[in-house]
Amino acid sequence: MAGERKSFLTATQRYAEGALFAIALNQAQIHQTRLLGLRSKDDHPFYGDRTSSSSSNDSVSEDPDLWVNENSGLLRPIFRFLDIDSAAWLGLEETAGSSPAKHHLGAFLRLLAEEGEEGTSERLEQEIALSKAVDSMASSMETNSKSSQVKKEKSREYEQECREKYSPAEVPSNSVVANQPIETPQESDTNAICGNDDHNLMDNSLNEKPVEGVGMLTYHRKVMVLYELLSASLAAAETSEDGKNYTRRRKGYDARHRVALRLLTTWFDIEWIKMEGIEMMVAYSAMAIAKEKEAEEEKSQSPRGKWAKWKRRGIIGAAAITGGAVMAITGGLAAPAIAAGFGALAPTLGTLIPVIGASGFAAAASAAGTVAGSVAVAASFGAAGAGLTGSKMARRTGNIDEFEFLAIGDYHNQGRLAVEILISGFVFNKDDYTKPWEGKIDNMERFALLWESDNLIAVSTAIQDWLTSSIALELMRQGAMMTVLSSLVAALALPAVLFSATSFIDSKMTIAVDRSDKAGKLLAEVLLKGYQGNRPVTLIGYSLGARVIFKCLQALSETEQNAELVERVVLLGAPIAIKGENWEAARKMVAGRFINAYSSNDWMLGVAFRASLLTQGLAGIQPVDVQGIENVNVTDEIEGHSSYLWATRKILDRLELETYYPIFKNN
């Protein structure tokens, strides 16, 4: 029966795609502690050979910390889904983890490009149908130019409003520091990117080129491979057949899998939006499966019986149903907007997945078009609660009085398989929790965290009032700006005059720092409970919001979690000590890029946080010398700490977060 087929690739091709995914997964772990750059061929995406904590002579099976080790639960369920002979699993793991990837990629690409003698015509037909559907989906996800223009205009209006109110006072022309450069710590060649250094652009670098030999693959084959691997990644949470206790704790879409897929799309020279289109198709077809399941009685309820039936439902269906299902993965309900997507894709996907057929997609589209239908479909997937926006955290943690997620952007409840949480930390009213982020354009489901507004507004206002006072202007004229920064960098004590002049800020700042630390622990609790759905999370925050994220990562590191929850992190103007904090542990909690954006002229940050962080350095004004952290100098965008209110969007645009590699574009 055609419907029982779950892959249109041959056994050899499935073996090769499994091998490529294993290599990408291991490379992604290597890049946690070894940033890619432009300085040598050793930084090319496939020149690495094990993680920094491993000896190249060790067997992968002897290193349980490796993502490609069988105990991680990241690979073997995928091998099983792809029907790769179990006798080959250990060899694939060893190949991925023990040898330089460059020695093997070409061979596996050749295997993947080979055509079998049987079913070649049918396979090509299906690959073309799939790639057309993906192109259609990606096209529908392209940013609407009119909507984008409106957002940019609103962002400019917000910037102008903030500049008029909060721009830092200019240093008087007769100041001893006027026109003098501010010395900053020497940046490490391995993890620092400066916004005004042309050599740090990745546009024409070797790292942006596809892997040698990938030209052997057609575009249609590449899309099919990515499609199957995503399906396998979601299905990988179904481990009942293994009988093993994996270190992977959660079901759903693992952040490490998404990072590996992001690297594969780069190797394949495929735009990331095509991968996002594939993710959406998985979500849509999951709804179709759910609707079909709702209409018929399951004959067997045993885990083995259900797994056998799921495997008969085609490439996407088997993946989507397992791992808690896509509706649970998205943490919410399917929106009526999905109905339109179903209508457009039904003819194509109906031929790709015969067990569903065009009628199945039509039924799902009909169900998605009504609230009752959406509830029914979501219920069939075991979706719990209303996701982040429904988690106002009735139970208080410590002294936290306000902790609420606000939906922002256009892509809520539409089956997006990744979520972004955005956290402001220097605010003057509640609008400042959302407006700095509204101009950011991407395809993720996005939430802003509203937290402790009374305390944050109080401390932000106190700092701003002080900055505009005659005392502050006089101190600036006398060179306080240089003194603060040089003292922090050199771990020296600040002049007594600064302590006395800013002492009234201390009590408010002490409370704000304490609340940010507690909010970080609460955010970790939210993520561990899965309010965001079982899908990768990107965390971005500025000022005290960045501290919330860092404390969240620290709290996660104290559990048995690995990097399965958080895909990417961006800290901007972070009031976090460099010494005395466990940056390495926080880095391990992030599967992909971990960025510390700092401004070497943000002396106000130094003044405000001097009491607790005086002699320990400060991430917001200098690089963090920890392997795997991407330090980005944003001094050219930041006039003062309040600049993050309006400059954050520009900085994020220049970082190009959808790229796999470190990048910071020039203006």
Short mmCIF file of N, CA, C and O in Angstrom, two decimals, residues 495-586:
data_model
loop_
_atom_site.label_atom_id
_atom_site.label_comp_id
_atom_site.label_asym_id
_atom_site.label_seq_id
_atom_site.Cartn_x
_atom_site.Cartn_y
_atom_site.Cartn_z
N PRO A 495 36.31 56.96 42.34
CA PRO A 495 36.52 58.11 43.23
C PRO A 495 35.35 58.26 44.19
O PRO A 495 34.19 58.00 43.83
N ALA A 496 35.63 58.71 45.39
CA ALA A 496 34.60 58.85 46.42
C ALA A 496 33.49 59.80 45.99
O ALA A 496 32.32 59.62 46.34
N VAL A 497 33.84 60.80 45.17
CA VAL A 497 32.84 61.77 44.76
C VAL A 497 31.72 61.11 43.96
O VAL A 497 30.56 61.50 44.04
N LEU A 498 32.05 60.06 43.20
CA LEU A 498 31.02 59.36 42.43
C LEU A 498 30.10 58.56 43.34
O LEU A 498 28.90 58.47 43.10
N PHE A 499 30.66 57.98 44.37
CA PHE A 499 29.82 57.22 45.31
C PHE A 499 28.79 58.13 45.97
O PHE A 499 27.61 57.83 46.04
N SER A 500 29.25 59.26 46.45
CA SER A 500 28.33 60.16 47.16
C SER A 500 27.32 60.78 46.22
O SER A 500 26.16 60.99 46.58
N ALA A 501 27.74 61.08 44.98
CA ALA A 501 26.85 61.76 44.04
C ALA A 501 25.73 60.85 43.53
O ALA A 501 24.70 61.33 43.08
N THR A 502 25.96 59.55 43.58
CA THR A 502 24.96 58.62 43.01
C THR A 502 24.39 57.65 44.05
O THR A 502 23.73 56.69 43.70
N SER A 503 24.64 57.93 45.31
CA SER A 503 24.20 56.99 46.35
C SER A 503 22.69 56.81 46.39
O SER A 503 22.19 55.75 46.78
N PHE A 504 21.94 57.85 45.94
CA PHE A 504 20.48 57.74 46.03
C PHE A 504 19.93 56.70 45.05
O PHE A 504 18.79 56.27 45.17
N ILE A 505 20.74 56.30 44.08
CA ILE A 505 20.30 55.28 43.11
C ILE A 505 20.41 53.88 43.71
O ILE A 505 19.70 52.96 43.32
N ASP A 506 21.31 53.74 44.67
CA ASP A 506 21.69 52.41 45.15
C ASP A 506 20.53 51.55 45.62
O ASP A 506 20.42 50.38 45.26
N SER A 507 19.65 52.11 46.43
CA SER A 507 18.58 51.30 47.01
C SER A 507 17.64 50.79 45.92
O SER A 507 17.24 49.61 45.93
N LYS A 508 17.30 51.65 44.97
CA LYS A 508 16.43 51.23 43.88
C LYS A 508 17.11 50.19 43.00
O LYS A 508 16.50 49.22 42.56
N MET A 509 18.41 50.39 42.76
CA MET A 509 19.14 49.46 41.92
C MET A 509 19.29 48.10 42.60
O MET A 509 19.18 47.05 41.96
N THR A 510 19.54 48.11 43.89
CA THR A 510 19.67 46.85 44.62
C THR A 510 18.40 46.03 44.51
O THR A 510 18.44 44.81 44.29
N ILE A 511 17.26 46.68 44.65
CA ILE A 511 15.98 45.98 44.52
C ILE A 511 15.80 45.45 43.10
O ILE A 511 15.41 44.30 42.89
N ALA A 512 16.12 46.28 42.10
CA ALA A 512 15.93 45.88 40.70
C ALA A 512 16.81 44.69 40.33
O ALA A 512 16.37 43.77 39.64
N VAL A 513 18.04 44.70 40.80
CA VAL A 513 18.94 43.57 40.52
C VAL A 513 18.41 42.30 41.18
O VAL A 513 18.41 41.22 40.58
N ASP A 514 17.97 42.43 42.42
CA ASP A 514 17.42 41.28 43.13
C ASP A 514 16.20 40.71 42.40
O ASP A 514 16.07 39.49 42.23
N ARG A 515 15.32 41.59 41.93
CA ARG A 515 14.11 41.13 41.23
C ARG A 515 14.47 40.50 39.88
O ARG A 515 13.83 39.54 39.45
N SER A 516 15.48 41.04 39.21
CA SER A 516 15.88 40.45 37.93
C SER A 516 16.43 39.04 38.12
O SER A 516 16.17 38.15 37.31
N ASP A 517 17.17 38.83 39.20
CA ASP A 517 17.70 37.50 39.48
C ASP A 517 16.56 36.51 39.76
O ASP A 517 16.58 35.36 39.29
N LYS A 518 15.57 36.97 40.50
CA LYS A 518 14.43 36.10 40.81
C LYS A 518 13.56 35.87 39.57
O LYS A 518 13.03 34.78 39.37
N ALA A 519 13.43 36.90 38.74
CA ALA A 519 12.67 36.74 37.50
C ALA A 519 13.35 35.74 36.58
O ALA A 519 12.68 34.99 35.85
N GLY A 520 14.69 35.72 36.61
CA GLY A 520 15.41 34.74 35.80
C GLY A 520 15.11 33.32 36.22
O GLY A 520 14.91 32.43 35.38
N LYS A 521 15.05 33.10 37.52
CA LYS A 521 14.72 31.76 38.01
C LYS A 521 13.28 31.39 37.65
O LYS A 521 12.99 30.23 37.32
N LEU A 522 12.40 32.37 37.69
CA LEU A 522 11.01 32.12 37.34
C LEU A 522 10.87 31.81 35.85
O LEU A 522 10.09 30.94 35.44
N LEU A 523 11.65 32.50 35.01
CA LEU A 523 11.65 32.22 33.58
C LEU A 523 12.13 30.80 33.31
O LEU A 523 11.56 30.09 32.46
N ALA A 524 13.14 30.37 34.04
CA ALA A 524 13.62 28.99 33.89
C ALA A 524 12.51 28.01 34.25
O ALA A 524 12.33 26.97 33.58
N GLU A 525 11.77 28.32 35.30
CA GLU A 525 10.66 27.46 35.71
C GLU A 525 9.60 27.38 34.62
O GLU A 525 9.07 26.30 34.34
N VAL A 526 9.30 28.51 33.99
CA VAL A 526 8.32 28.54 32.90
C VAL A 526 8.78 27.64 31.76
O VAL A 526 8.00 26.85 31.22
N LEU A 527 10.06 27.76 31.38
CA LEU A 527 10.57 26.96 30.27
C LEU A 527 10.58 25.47 30.61
O LEU A 527 10.25 24.62 29.77
N LEU A 528 10.95 25.15 31.84
CA LEU A 528 10.99 23.75 32.25
C LEU A 528 9.60 23.13 32.27
O LEU A 528 9.43 21.94 31.98
N LYS A 529 8.60 23.93 32.59
CA LYS A 529 7.23 23.43 32.61
C LYS A 529 6.61 23.38 31.21
O LYS A 529 5.53 22.83 31.04
N GLY A 530 7.31 23.96 30.24
CA GLY A 530 6.86 23.85 28.87
C GLY A 530 5.73 24.76 28.47
O GLY A 530 5.00 24.48 27.51
N TYR A 531 5.55 25.90 29.16
CA TYR A 531 4.49 26.84 28.77
C TYR A 531 4.69 27.34 27.35
O TYR A 531 3.74 27.74 26.68
N GLN A 532 5.93 27.37 26.88
CA GLN A 532 6.22 27.83 25.53
C GLN A 532 5.96 26.76 24.49
O GLN A 532 6.11 27.00 23.29
N GLY A 533 5.54 25.58 24.92
CA GLY A 533 5.43 24.45 24.02
C GLY A 533 6.77 23.76 23.91
O GLY A 533 7.81 24.30 24.29
N ASN A 534 6.75 22.54 23.40
CA ASN A 534 8.00 21.79 23.27
C ASN A 534 8.71 22.17 21.97
O ASN A 534 8.80 21.38 21.03
N ARG A 535 9.22 23.38 21.95
CA ARG A 535 9.86 23.90 20.74
C ARG A 535 11.01 24.81 21.14
O ARG A 535 11.02 25.38 22.23
N PRO A 536 12.01 24.98 20.27
CA PRO A 536 13.19 25.78 20.61
C PRO A 536 12.84 27.23 20.91
O PRO A 536 11.95 27.82 20.30
N VAL A 537 13.60 27.81 21.84
CA VAL A 537 13.36 29.18 22.31
C VAL A 537 14.58 30.04 22.00
O VAL A 537 15.72 29.62 22.21
N THR A 538 14.32 31.25 21.51
CA THR A 538 15.36 32.28 21.39
C THR A 538 15.09 33.33 22.47
O THR A 538 13.96 33.81 22.60
N LEU A 539 16.11 33.68 23.24
CA LEU A 539 15.98 34.65 24.32
C LEU A 539 16.82 35.88 23.99
O LEU A 539 18.03 35.77 23.74
N ILE A 540 16.18 37.06 24.00
CA ILE A 540 16.89 38.31 23.72
C ILE A 540 16.48 39.35 24.76
O ILE A 540 15.30 39.52 25.04
N GLY A 541 17.47 40.01 25.35
CA GLY A 541 17.15 41.02 26.35
C GLY A 541 18.22 42.08 26.44
O GLY A 541 19.38 41.84 26.12
N TYR A 542 17.82 43.29 26.86
CA TYR A 542 18.80 44.35 27.06
C TYR A 542 18.73 44.85 28.51
O TYR A 542 17.71 44.70 29.18
N SER A 543 19.83 45.40 28.98
CA SER A 543 19.95 45.92 30.34
C SER A 543 19.57 44.83 31.35
O SER A 543 20.04 43.70 31.24
N LEU A 544 18.72 45.15 32.32
CA LEU A 544 18.35 44.15 33.32
C LEU A 544 17.60 42.97 32.70
O LEU A 544 17.58 41.88 33.27
N GLY A 545 17.01 43.16 31.52
CA GLY A 545 16.39 42.05 30.81
C GLY A 545 17.42 41.01 30.40
O GLY A 545 17.15 39.81 30.41
N ALA A 546 18.62 41.47 30.03
CA ALA A 546 19.70 40.54 29.71
C ALA A 546 20.12 39.76 30.96
O ALA A 546 20.45 38.57 30.90
N ARG A 547 20.10 40.44 32.10
CA ARG A 547 20.44 39.75 33.35
C ARG A 547 19.40 38.68 33.68
O ARG A 547 19.75 37.60 34.18
N VAL A 548 18.13 38.96 33.42
CA VAL A 548 17.08 37.96 33.63
C VAL A 548 17.40 36.70 32.83
O VAL A 548 17.31 35.58 33.34
N ILE A 549 17.80 36.88 31.58
CA ILE A 549 18.11 35.74 30.72
C ILE A 549 19.31 34.97 31.26
O ILE A 549 19.30 33.74 31.32
N PHE A 550 20.34 35.69 31.67
CA PHE A 550 21.54 35.02 32.18
C PHE A 550 21.23 34.20 33.43
O PHE A 550 21.68 33.06 33.57
N LYS A 551 20.44 34.77 34.32
CA LYS A 551 20.07 34.06 35.54
C LYS A 551 19.16 32.87 35.22
O LYS A 551 19.18 31.85 35.92
N CYS A 552 18.36 32.99 34.17
CA CYS A 552 17.55 31.87 33.71
C CYS A 552 18.44 30.73 33.26
O CYS A 552 18.22 29.56 33.63
N LEU A 553 19.46 31.04 32.48
CA LEU A 553 20.39 30.01 32.00
C LEU A 553 21.14 29.37 33.16
O LEU A 553 21.36 28.14 33.16
N GLN A 554 21.53 30.17 34.13
CA GLN A 554 22.20 29.61 35.30
C GLN A 554 21.29 28.64 36.04
O GLN A 554 21.72 27.57 36.48
N ALA A 555 20.01 29.02 36.18
CA ALA A 555 19.05 28.14 36.86
C ALA A 555 18.86 26.85 36.07
O ALA A 555 18.77 25.76 36.65
N LEU A 556 18.80 26.94 34.74
CA LEU A 556 18.66 25.74 33.92
C LEU A 556 19.88 24.83 34.07
O LEU A 556 19.76 23.60 34.08
N SER A 557 21.05 25.44 34.21
CA SER A 557 22.28 24.64 34.33
C SER A 557 22.33 23.86 35.63
O SER A 557 23.09 22.89 35.74
N GLU A 558 21.53 24.27 36.60
CA GLU A 558 21.50 23.57 37.89
C GLU A 558 20.54 22.39 37.87
O GLU A 558 20.45 21.63 38.83
N THR A 559 19.80 22.23 36.77
CA THR A 559 18.92 21.07 36.60
C THR A 559 19.66 20.05 35.75
O THR A 559 20.84 20.20 35.43
N GLU A 560 18.96 19.02 35.33
CA GLU A 560 19.57 18.00 34.48
C GLU A 560 19.39 18.32 33.00
O GLU A 560 19.60 17.48 32.14
N GLN A 561 19.00 19.57 32.70
CA GLN A 561 18.81 19.97 31.31
C GLN A 561 20.15 20.14 30.61
O GLN A 561 21.16 20.48 31.22
N ASN A 562 20.12 19.93 29.30
CA ASN A 562 21.27 20.28 28.47
C ASN A 562 20.83 21.44 27.62
O ASN A 562 20.05 22.27 28.07
N ALA A 563 21.28 21.52 26.39
CA ALA A 563 20.91 22.64 25.52
C ALA A 563 19.67 22.32 24.71
O ALA A 563 19.52 22.78 23.59
N GLU A 564 18.74 21.55 25.27
CA GLU A 564 17.59 21.12 24.49
C GLU A 564 16.49 22.17 24.40
O GLU A 564 15.64 22.12 23.51
N LEU A 565 16.47 23.14 25.32
CA LEU A 565 15.39 24.13 25.37
C LEU A 565 15.71 25.40 24.59
O LEU A 565 14.86 25.92 23.86
N VAL A 566 16.90 25.93 24.76
CA VAL A 566 17.24 27.26 24.24
C VAL A 566 18.13 27.13 23.01
O VAL A 566 19.20 26.53 23.06
N GLU A 567 17.68 27.75 21.91
CA GLU A 567 18.45 27.69 20.67
C GLU A 567 19.46 28.83 20.56
O GLU A 567 20.61 28.61 20.21
N ARG A 568 19.04 30.06 20.87
CA ARG A 568 19.92 31.23 20.72
C ARG A 568 19.69 32.21 21.85
O ARG A 568 18.59 32.28 22.40
N VAL A 569 20.73 32.98 22.16
CA VAL A 569 20.65 34.01 23.21
C VAL A 569 21.38 35.26 22.73
O VAL A 569 22.47 35.18 22.15
N VAL A 570 20.76 36.43 22.97
CA VAL A 570 21.43 37.71 22.72
C VAL A 570 21.30 38.56 23.97
O VAL A 570 20.19 38.84 24.44
N LEU A 571 22.43 38.96 24.54
CA LEU A 571 22.48 39.85 25.70
C LEU A 571 22.99 41.20 25.22
O LEU A 571 24.05 41.28 24.60
N LEU A 572 22.25 42.27 25.50
CA LEU A 572 22.64 43.62 25.08
C LEU A 572 22.77 44.51 26.31
O LEU A 572 21.85 44.61 27.12
N GLY A 573 23.94 45.15 26.45
CA GLY A 573 24.15 46.05 27.58
C GLY A 573 23.91 45.36 28.91
O GLY A 573 23.23 45.91 29.78
N ALA A 574 24.47 44.18 29.07
CA ALA A 574 24.14 43.33 30.22
C ALA A 574 24.87 43.75 31.50
O ALA A 574 26.10 43.79 31.53
N PRO A 575 24.13 44.04 32.58
CA PRO A 575 24.75 44.30 33.88
C PRO A 575 25.08 42.99 34.59
O PRO A 575 24.45 42.61 35.57
N ILE A 576 26.06 42.31 34.04
CA ILE A 576 26.46 41.00 34.57
C ILE A 576 27.97 41.01 34.78
O ILE A 576 28.72 41.38 33.86
N ALA A 577 28.40 40.62 35.95
CA ALA A 577 29.83 40.55 36.23
C ALA A 577 30.49 39.52 35.34
O ALA A 577 29.92 38.47 35.03
N ILE A 578 31.70 39.83 34.89
CA ILE A 578 32.44 38.87 34.08
C ILE A 578 33.12 37.83 34.97
O ILE A 578 33.08 36.63 34.68
N LYS A 579 33.72 38.31 36.04
CA LYS A 579 34.33 37.39 37.00
C LYS A 579 33.33 37.10 38.11
O LYS A 579 32.54 37.94 38.49
N GLY A 580 33.38 35.89 38.61
CA GLY A 580 32.49 35.53 39.71
C GLY A 580 31.17 34.94 39.25
O GLY A 580 30.35 34.52 40.06
N GLU A 581 30.92 34.92 37.92
CA GLU A 581 29.73 34.30 37.37
C GLU A 581 30.14 33.12 36.50
O GLU A 581 31.17 33.18 35.82
N ASN A 582 29.32 32.10 36.49
CA ASN A 582 29.66 30.90 35.73
C ASN A 582 29.15 31.01 34.30
O ASN A 582 28.10 30.49 33.94
N TRP A 583 29.90 31.72 33.47
CA TRP A 583 29.53 31.92 32.08
C TRP A 583 29.57 30.60 31.29
O TRP A 583 28.78 30.39 30.38
N GLU A 584 30.52 29.74 31.63
CA GLU A 584 30.64 28.47 30.91
C GLU A 584 29.38 27.62 31.06
O GLU A 584 28.90 27.02 30.09
N ALA A 585 28.84 27.59 32.29
CA ALA A 585 27.63 26.80 32.53
C ALA A 585 26.45 27.38 31.76
O ALA A 585 25.63 26.64 31.19
N ALA A 586 26.35 28.71 31.73
CA ALA A 586 25.26 29.35 30.99
C ALA A 586 25.39 29.06 29.50
O ALA A 586 24.40 28.79 28.82
#
